[in-house]
Coordinates of C-alpha atoms and ligand atoms in Angstrom, one line a residue:
X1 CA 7.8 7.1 -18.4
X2 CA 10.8 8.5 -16.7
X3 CA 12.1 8.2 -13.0
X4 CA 15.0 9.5 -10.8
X5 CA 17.2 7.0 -10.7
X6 CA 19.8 7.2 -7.4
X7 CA 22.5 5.2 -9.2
X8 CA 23.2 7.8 -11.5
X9 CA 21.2 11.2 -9.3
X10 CA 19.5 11.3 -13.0
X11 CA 16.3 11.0 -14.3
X12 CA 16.3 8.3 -16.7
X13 CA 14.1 7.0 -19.2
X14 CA 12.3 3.6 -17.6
X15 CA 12.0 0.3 -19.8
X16 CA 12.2 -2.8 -18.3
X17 CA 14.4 -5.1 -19.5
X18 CA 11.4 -7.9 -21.0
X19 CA 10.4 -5.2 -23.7
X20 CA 7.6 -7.7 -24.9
X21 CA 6.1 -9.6 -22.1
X22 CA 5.9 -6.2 -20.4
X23 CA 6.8 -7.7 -17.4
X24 CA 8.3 -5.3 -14.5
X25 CA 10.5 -7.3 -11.7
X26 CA 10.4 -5.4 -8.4
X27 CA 12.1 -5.6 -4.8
X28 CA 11.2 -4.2 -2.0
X29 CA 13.1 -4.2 1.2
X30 CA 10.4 -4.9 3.8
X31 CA 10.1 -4.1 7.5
X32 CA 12.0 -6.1 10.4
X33 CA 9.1 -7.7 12.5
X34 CA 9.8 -6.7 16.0
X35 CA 7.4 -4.2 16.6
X36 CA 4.8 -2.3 14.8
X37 CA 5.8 -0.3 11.2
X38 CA 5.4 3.4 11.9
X39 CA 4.0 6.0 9.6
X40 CA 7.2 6.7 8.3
X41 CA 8.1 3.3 7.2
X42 CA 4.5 3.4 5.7
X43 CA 5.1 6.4 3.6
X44 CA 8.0 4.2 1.7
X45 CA 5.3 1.3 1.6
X46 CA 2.4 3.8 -0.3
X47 CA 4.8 5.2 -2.7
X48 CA 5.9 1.8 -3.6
X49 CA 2.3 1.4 -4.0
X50 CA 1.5 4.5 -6.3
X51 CA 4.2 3.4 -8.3
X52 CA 3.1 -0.6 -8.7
X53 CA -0.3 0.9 -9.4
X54 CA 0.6 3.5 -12.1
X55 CA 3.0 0.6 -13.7
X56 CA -0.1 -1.3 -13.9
X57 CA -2.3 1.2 -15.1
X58 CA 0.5 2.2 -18.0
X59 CA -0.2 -1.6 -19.1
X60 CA 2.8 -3.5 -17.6
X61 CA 2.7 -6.6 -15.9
X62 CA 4.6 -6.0 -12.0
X63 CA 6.2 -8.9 -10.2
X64 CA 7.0 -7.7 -6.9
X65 CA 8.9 -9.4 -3.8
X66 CA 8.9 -7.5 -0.3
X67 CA 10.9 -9.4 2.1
X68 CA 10.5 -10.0 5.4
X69 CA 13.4 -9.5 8.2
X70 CA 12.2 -11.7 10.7
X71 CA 15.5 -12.5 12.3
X72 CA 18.1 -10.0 13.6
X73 CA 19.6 -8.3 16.7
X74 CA 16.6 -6.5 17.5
X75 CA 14.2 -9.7 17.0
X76 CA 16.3 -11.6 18.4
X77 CA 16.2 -10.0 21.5
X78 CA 12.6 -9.5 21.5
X79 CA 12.3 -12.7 21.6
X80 CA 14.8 -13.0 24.4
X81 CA 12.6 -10.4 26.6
X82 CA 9.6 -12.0 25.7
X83 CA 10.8 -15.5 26.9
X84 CA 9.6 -17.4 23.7
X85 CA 11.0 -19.0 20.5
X86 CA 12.0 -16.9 17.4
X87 CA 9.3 -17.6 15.3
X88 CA 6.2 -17.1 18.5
X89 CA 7.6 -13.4 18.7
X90 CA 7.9 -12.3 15.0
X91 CA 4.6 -14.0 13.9
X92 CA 2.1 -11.3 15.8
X93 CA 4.4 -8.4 14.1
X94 CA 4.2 -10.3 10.8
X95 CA 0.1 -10.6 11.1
X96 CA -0.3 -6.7 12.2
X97 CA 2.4 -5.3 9.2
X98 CA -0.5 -7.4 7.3
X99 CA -3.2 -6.0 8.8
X100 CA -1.8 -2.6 8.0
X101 CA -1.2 -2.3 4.5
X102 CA -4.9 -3.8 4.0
X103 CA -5.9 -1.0 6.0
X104 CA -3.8 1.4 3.6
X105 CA -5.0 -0.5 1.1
X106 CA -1.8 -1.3 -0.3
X107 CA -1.7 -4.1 -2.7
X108 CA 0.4 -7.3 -1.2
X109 CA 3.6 -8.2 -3.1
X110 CA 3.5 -11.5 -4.7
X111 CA 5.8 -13.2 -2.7
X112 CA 6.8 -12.0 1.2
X113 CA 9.8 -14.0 1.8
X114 CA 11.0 -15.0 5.2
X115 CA 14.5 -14.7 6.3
X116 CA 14.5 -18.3 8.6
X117 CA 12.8 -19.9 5.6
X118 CA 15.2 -22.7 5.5
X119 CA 15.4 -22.0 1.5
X120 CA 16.6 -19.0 1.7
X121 CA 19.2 -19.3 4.8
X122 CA 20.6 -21.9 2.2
X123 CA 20.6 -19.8 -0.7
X124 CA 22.7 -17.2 1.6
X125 CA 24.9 -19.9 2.6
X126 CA 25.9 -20.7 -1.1
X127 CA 26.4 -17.4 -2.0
X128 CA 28.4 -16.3 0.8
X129 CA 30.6 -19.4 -0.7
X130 CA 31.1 -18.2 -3.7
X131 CA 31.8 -14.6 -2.6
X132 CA 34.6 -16.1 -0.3
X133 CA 35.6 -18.8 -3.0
X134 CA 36.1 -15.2 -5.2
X135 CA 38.1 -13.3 -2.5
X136 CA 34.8 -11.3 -1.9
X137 CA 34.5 -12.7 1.7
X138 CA 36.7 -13.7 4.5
X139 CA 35.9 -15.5 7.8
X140 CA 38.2 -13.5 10.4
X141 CA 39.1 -14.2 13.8
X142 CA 35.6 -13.7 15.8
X143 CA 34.1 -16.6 13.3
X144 CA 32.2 -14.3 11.2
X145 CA 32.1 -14.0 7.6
X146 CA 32.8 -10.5 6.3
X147 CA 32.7 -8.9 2.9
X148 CA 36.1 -7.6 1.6
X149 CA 34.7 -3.6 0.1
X150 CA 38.8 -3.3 -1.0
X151 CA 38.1 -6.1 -3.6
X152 CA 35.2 -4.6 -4.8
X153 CA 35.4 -1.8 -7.1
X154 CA 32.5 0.0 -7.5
X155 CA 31.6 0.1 -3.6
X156 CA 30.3 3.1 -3.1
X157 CA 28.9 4.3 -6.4
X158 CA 25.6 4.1 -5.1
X159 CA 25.7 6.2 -2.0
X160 CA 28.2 8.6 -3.9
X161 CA 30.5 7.4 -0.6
X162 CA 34.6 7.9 -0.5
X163 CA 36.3 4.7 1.0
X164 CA 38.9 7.0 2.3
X165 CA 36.4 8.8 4.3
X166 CA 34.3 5.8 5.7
X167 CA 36.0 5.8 8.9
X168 CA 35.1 9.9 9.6
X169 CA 31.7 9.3 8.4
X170 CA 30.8 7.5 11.8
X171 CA 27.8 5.4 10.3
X172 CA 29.9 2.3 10.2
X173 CA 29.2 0.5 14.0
X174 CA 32.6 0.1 15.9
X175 CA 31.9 -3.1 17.6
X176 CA 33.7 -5.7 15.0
X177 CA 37.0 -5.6 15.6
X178 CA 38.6 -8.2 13.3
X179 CA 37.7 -6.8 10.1
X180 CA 40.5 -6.0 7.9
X181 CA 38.5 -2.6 7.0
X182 CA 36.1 -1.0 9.3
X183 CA 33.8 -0.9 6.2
X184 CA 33.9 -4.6 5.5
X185 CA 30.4 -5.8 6.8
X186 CA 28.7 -9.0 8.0
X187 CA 27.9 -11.8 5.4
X188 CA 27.6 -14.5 8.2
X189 CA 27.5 -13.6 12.5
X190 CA 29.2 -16.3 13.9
X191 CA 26.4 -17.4 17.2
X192 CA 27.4 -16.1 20.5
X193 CA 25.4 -16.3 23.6
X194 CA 23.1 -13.4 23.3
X195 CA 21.5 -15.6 20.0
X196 CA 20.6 -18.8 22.5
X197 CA 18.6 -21.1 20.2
X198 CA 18.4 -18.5 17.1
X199 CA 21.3 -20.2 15.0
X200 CA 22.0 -22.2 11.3
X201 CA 24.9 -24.8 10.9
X202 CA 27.6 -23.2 8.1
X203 CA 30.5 -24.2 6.9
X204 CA 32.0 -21.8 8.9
X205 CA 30.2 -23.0 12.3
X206 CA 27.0 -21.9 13.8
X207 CA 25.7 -18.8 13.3
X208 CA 22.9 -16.4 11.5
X209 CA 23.1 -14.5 8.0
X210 CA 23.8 -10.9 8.4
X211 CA 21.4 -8.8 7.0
X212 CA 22.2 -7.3 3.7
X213 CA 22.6 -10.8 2.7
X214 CA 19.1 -11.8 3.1
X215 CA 18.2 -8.9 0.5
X216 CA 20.6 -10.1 -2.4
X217 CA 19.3 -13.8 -1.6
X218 CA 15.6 -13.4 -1.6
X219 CA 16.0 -10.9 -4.0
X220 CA 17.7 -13.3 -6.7
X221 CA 16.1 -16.3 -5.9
X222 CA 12.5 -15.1 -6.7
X223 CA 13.5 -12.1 -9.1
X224 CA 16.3 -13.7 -11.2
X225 CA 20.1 -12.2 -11.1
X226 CA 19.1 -8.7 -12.5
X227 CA 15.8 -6.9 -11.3
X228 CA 14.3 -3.8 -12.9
X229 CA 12.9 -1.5 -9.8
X230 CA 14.6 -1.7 -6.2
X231 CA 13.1 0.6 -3.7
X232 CA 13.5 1.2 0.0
X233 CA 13.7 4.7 2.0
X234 CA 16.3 6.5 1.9
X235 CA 17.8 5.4 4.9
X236 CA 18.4 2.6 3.2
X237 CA 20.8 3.8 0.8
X238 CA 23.9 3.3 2.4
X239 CA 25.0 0.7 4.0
X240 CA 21.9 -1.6 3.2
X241 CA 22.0 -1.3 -0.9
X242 CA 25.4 -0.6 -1.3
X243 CA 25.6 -3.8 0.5
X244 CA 23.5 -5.7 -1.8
X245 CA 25.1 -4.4 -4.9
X246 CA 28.1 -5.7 -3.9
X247 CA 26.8 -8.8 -3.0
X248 CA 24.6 -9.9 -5.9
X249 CA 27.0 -8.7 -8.3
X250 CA 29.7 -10.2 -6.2
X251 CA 28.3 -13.6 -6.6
X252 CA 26.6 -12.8 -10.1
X253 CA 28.9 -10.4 -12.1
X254 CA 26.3 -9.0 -13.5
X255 CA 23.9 -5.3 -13.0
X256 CA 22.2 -6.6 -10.1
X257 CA 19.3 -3.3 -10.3
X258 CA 18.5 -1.3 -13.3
X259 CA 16.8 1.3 -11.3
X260 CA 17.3 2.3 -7.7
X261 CA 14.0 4.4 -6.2
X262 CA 14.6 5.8 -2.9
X263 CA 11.8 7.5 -0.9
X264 CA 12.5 11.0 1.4
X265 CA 11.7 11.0 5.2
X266 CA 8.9 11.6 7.3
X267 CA 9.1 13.7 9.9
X268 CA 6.3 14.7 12.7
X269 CA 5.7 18.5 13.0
X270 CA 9.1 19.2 11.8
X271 CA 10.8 17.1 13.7
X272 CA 12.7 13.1 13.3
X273 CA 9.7 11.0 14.6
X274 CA 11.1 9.7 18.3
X275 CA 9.8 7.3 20.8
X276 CA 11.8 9.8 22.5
X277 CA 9.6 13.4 21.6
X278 CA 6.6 11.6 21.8
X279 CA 5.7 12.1 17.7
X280 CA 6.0 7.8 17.2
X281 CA 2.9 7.0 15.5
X282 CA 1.9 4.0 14.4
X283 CA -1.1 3.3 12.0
X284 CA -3.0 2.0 14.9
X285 CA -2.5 5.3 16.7
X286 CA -4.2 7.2 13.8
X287 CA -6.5 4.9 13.3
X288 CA -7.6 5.7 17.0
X289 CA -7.6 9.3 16.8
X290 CA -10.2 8.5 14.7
X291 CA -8.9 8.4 11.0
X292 CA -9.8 6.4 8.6
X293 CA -6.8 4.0 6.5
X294 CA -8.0 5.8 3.0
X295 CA -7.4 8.9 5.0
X296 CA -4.5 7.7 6.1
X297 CA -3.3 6.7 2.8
X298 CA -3.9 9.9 1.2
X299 CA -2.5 12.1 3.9
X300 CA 1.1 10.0 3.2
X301 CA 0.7 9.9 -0.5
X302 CA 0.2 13.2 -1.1
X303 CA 3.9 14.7 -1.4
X304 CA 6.2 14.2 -4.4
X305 CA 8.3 10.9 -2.8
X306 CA 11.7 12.4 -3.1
X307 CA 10.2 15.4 -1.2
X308 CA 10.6 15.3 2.8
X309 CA 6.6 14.9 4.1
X310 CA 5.5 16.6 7.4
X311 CA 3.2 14.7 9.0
X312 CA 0.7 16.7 11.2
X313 CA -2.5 16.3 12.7
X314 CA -3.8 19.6 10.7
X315 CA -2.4 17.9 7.7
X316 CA -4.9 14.9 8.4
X317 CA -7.6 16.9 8.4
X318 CA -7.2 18.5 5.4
X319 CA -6.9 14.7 3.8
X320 CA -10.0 14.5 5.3
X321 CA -11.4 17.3 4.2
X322 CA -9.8 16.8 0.6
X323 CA -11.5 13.4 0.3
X324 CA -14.7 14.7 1.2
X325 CA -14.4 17.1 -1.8
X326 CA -14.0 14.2 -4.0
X327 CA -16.9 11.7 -2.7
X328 CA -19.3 14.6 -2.9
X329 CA -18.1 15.4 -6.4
X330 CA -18.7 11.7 -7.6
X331 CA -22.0 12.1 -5.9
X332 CA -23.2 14.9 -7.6
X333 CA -21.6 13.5 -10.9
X334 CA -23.6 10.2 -10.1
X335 CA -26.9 12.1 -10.1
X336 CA -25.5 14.5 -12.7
X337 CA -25.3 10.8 -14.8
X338 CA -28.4 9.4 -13.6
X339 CA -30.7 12.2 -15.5
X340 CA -29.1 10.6 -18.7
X341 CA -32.2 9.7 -21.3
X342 CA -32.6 7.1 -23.9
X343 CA -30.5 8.2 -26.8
X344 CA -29.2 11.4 -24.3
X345 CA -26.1 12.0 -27.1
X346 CA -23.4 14.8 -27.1
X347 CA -21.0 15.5 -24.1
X348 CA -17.7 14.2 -23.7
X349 CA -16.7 11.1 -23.4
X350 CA -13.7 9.3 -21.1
X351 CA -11.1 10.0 -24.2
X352 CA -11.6 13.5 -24.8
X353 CA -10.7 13.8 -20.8
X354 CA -6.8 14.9 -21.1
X355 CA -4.2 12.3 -19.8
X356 CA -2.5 15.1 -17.5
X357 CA -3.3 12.8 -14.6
X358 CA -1.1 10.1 -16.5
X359 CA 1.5 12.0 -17.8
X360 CA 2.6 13.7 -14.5
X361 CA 2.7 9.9 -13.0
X362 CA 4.7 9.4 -16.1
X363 CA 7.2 12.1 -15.2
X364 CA 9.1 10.6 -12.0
X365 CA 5.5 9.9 -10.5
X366 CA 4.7 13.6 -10.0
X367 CA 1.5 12.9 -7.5
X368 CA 1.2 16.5 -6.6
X369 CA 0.5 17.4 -9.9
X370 CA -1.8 14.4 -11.0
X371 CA -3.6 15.1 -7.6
X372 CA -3.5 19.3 -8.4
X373 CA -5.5 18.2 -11.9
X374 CA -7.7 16.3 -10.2
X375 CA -8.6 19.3 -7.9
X376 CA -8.8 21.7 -11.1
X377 CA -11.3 19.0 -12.8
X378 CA -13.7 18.7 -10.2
X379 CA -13.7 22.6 -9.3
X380 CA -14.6 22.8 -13.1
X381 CA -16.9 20.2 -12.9
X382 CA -18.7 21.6 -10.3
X383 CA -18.9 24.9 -11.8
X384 CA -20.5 23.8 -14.6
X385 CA -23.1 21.4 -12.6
X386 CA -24.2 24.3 -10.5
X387 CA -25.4 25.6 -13.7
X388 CA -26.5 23.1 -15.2
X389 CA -24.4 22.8 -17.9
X390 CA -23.0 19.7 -17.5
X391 CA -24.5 17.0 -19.7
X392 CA -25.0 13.5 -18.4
X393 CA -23.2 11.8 -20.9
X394 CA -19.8 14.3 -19.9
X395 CA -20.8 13.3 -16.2
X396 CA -20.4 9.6 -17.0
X397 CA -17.3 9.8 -18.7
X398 CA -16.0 11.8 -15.6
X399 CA -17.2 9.1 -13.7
X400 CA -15.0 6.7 -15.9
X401 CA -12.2 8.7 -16.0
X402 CA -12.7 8.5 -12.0
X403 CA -12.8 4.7 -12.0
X404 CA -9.4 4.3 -14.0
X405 CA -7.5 6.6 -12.1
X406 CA -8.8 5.3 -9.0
X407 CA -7.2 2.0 -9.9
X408 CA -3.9 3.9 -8.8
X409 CA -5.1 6.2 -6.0
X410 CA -7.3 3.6 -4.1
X411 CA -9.1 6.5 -2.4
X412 CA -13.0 5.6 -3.3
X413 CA -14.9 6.0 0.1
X414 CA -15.6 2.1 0.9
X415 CA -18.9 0.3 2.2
X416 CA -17.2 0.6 6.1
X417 CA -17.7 4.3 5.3
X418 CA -20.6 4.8 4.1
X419 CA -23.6 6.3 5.4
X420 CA -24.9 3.7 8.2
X421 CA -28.7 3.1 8.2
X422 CA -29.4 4.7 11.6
X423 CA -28.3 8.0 10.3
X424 CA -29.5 7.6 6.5
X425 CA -33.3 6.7 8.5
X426 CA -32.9 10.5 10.6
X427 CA -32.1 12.3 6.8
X428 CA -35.0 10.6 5.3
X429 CA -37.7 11.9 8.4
X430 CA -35.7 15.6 8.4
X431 CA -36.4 15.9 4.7
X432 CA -39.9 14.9 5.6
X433 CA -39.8 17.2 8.3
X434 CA -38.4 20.1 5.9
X435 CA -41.1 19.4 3.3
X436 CA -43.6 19.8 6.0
X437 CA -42.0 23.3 7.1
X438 CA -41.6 21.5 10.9
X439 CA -38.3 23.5 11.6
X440 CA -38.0 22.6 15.1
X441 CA -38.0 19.1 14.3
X442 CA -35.6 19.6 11.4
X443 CA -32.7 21.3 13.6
X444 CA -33.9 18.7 16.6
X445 CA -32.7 16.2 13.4
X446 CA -29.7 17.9 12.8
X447 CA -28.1 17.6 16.6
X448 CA -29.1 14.1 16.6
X449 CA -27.8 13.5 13.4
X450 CA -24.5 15.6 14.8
X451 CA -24.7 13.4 17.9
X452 CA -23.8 10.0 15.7
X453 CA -20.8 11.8 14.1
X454 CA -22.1 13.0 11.3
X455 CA -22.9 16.6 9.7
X456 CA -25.9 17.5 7.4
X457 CA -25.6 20.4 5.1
X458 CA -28.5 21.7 3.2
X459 CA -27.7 22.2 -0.5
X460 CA -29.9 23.2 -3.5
X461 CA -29.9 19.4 -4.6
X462 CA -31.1 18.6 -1.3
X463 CA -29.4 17.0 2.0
X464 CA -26.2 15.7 1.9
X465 CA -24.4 13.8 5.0
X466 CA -20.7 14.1 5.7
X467 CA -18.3 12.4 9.0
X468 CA -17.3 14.8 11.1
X469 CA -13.7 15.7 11.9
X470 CA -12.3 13.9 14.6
X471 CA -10.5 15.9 17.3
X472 CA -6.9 15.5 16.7
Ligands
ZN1 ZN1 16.7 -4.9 1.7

């Protein structure tokens, strides 16, 4: 197995560092809860899924902590809008993140840390002491606590950044003025009046722990000092994991992360996604234009994750139509399998099935190609049913095959999906009506059928009922 790593811009051989136990520690930043995760932050969240998933498949064991950022300027000031504590305005945004990965049926980390949890705010505390106690940190003028980049070495090896040229780059905010180096960032915000309530006693004063902080704290604490896999977008590079490196191995002195995965951007119809343009979507907002999270899913999984993915509305219909292709395949495989006999022998079986799917996973998660073999195997597949040539027994171990390497793509259609009764009762009396050569009646069927959002084709093996495509 083999992964880009953006420490090194290589692609490196993976093996985590418990060779035996097979045990794969993992961090993943998670979102800040003042408003809803959009589809782009979601696209970081599914390939961190695909990647968990295919870990697990290959046999290892994944430990995996996403934290959450549920204290900041931005939720800070939610709450200040909203009139309520803190804690009253992040917990709706904590519930619906929830909600949303179960609907993309991403697999929850072990442990979803809090920011505010006390243990943690105290764990930041102590190691914003030692960084200071080192020479790492300073507490200037305006009460804060910053993080001297001079004394740290390697600063910037991660995001392949010049010191010299921080200042030109723009990226670093202008509004601390007492740092000794405009790239010196926030361990500790010393509490000003904008905060109100929102605050932590320190032993330098009140105040809240900057953010990058929170990272290397939660991080450690529930990962140990060195972690295998640490993934964010890539917006996150720089300052956010620069940040932490510096940080943990600040307080640690030693590799804080083994191997850094970043994900590409999203962008809608070509373009940044923008309040702004009107291109913001939310998984809600698909989910009302009538898609389905499995649809969803597969429409932001689809793209190689260091590749940029345009997101379109013709795109989700082609997920659409792309699943379809599959649950009709397993279908036909399913009554392919079901014509088996007693002793029914020959035909292959699950390991003669080659392990491209695997293997591209294996090669920096190549999705596009597992996904493209997929596509080749059921064309073939399908080829060989309509003549049939395909033997039960080689059906089954398709079916198998299916079932393991489903345990990564988590795209099976699921019992909210299936057929519902009222329609499933309208195929059974059209088939009735088709046996009885009533044609009227049949296409009468048909509309109504149509009417409930649902399409019925006619095929050699009989009916067969599909969704419809909702207008997008
Ligand atoms: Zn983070």
């Amino acid at each position: 197995m083999r992964f880009f790593n953006t420490y090194s811009r290589q692609i490196e051989e993976f093996a985590p560092m418990d060779q035996n136990g097979r045990t794969v520690r993992m961090y993943t930043c998670g979102p800040t809860v003042y408003s809803r995760a959009h589809i782009g932050n979601f696209r970081a969240y599914v390939f961190e899924d695909l990647l968990q998933r295919h870990l697990e498949l290959q046999g290892y064991n994944v430990r995996r902590v996403m934290n959450l950022t549920d204290v900041d300027d931005k939720t800070i000031r939610g709450a200040r809008q909203s009139k309520v504590p803190l804690n009253e305005f992040t917990g709706p945004f904590k519930q619906a993140f929830f909600d949303d990965l179960k609907t993309l049926r991403i697999k929850p980390a072990d442990e979803f840390p809090a920011a505010t949890d006390q243990t943690y705010i105290n764990r930041m505390i102590a190691m914003i002491q030692i960084l200071v106690e080192r020479g790492l940190g300073y507490q200037a003028e305006d009460k804060s606590v910053y993080f001297r980049i001079s004394k740290f070495p390697n600063y910037g090896k991660l995001a392949h950044i010049d010191l010299t040229q921080l200042q030109s780059t723009g990226r670093v905010q202008h509004d601390e003025y007492d740092k000794e180096h405009i790239g010196d960032f926030a361990l500790w915000k010393a509490w000003d009046e904008e905060d109100g309530d929102v605050g932590w006693d320190s032993p330098w004063g009140r105040g809240r722990p900057g953010w990058h902080i929170e990272c290397s704290a939660m991080a450690t604490a529930l990962l140990g000092d060195q972690i295998d896999i640490h993934c964010g977008g890539v917006d996150n590079i720089f300052p956010h994991h620069e940040d932490e490196i510096a940080q943990s191995e600040g307080c640690t002195g030693k590799q804080f992360v083994r191997y850094w995965m970043h994900c590409a951007h999203l962008v809608v119809d070509g373009q940044k996604m923008a309040k702004s343009l009107g291109n913001f979507y939310t998984i809600q907002n698909a989910i009302a234009k009538g898609y389905t999270g499995r649809e969803i899913r597969y429409a932001l999984m689809r793209v190689h994750y260091r590749a940029p993915l345009n997101f379109t509305w013709e795109g989700m219909r082609e997920a659409r139509e792309s699943l379809g292709r599959i649950d009709d395949w397993l279908e036909r495989l399913q009554n392919c399998a079901g014509m088996s006999e007693e002793g029914d022998t020959g035909g292959a079986r699950v390991e003669d099935i080659p392990s491209t799917f695997e293997d591209a996973l294996d090669d920096d998660l190549n999705v596009s190609a597992a996904l493209g073999f997929l596509f080749e195997s059921i064309r073939e597949t399908n080829r060989a049913m309509d003549k049939n040539e395909l033997s039960p027994p080689t059906a089954k171990a398709w079916l198998n095959w299916w079932n393991k390497v489903d345990s990564v793509l988590q795209l099976n259609k699921n019992e909210a999906e299936s057929i519902p009764g009222e329609v499933t009762a309208l195929v059974e009396e059209r088939r009735a009506a088709r046996t009885a050569k009533e044609w009227k009646k049949s296409d009468e069927l048909r509309d109504k059928i149509a009417a409930l959002g649902w399409e019925v084709r006619d095929t050699k093996d009989g009916q067969t009922v599909k969704r419809t495509g909702a207008s997008g």
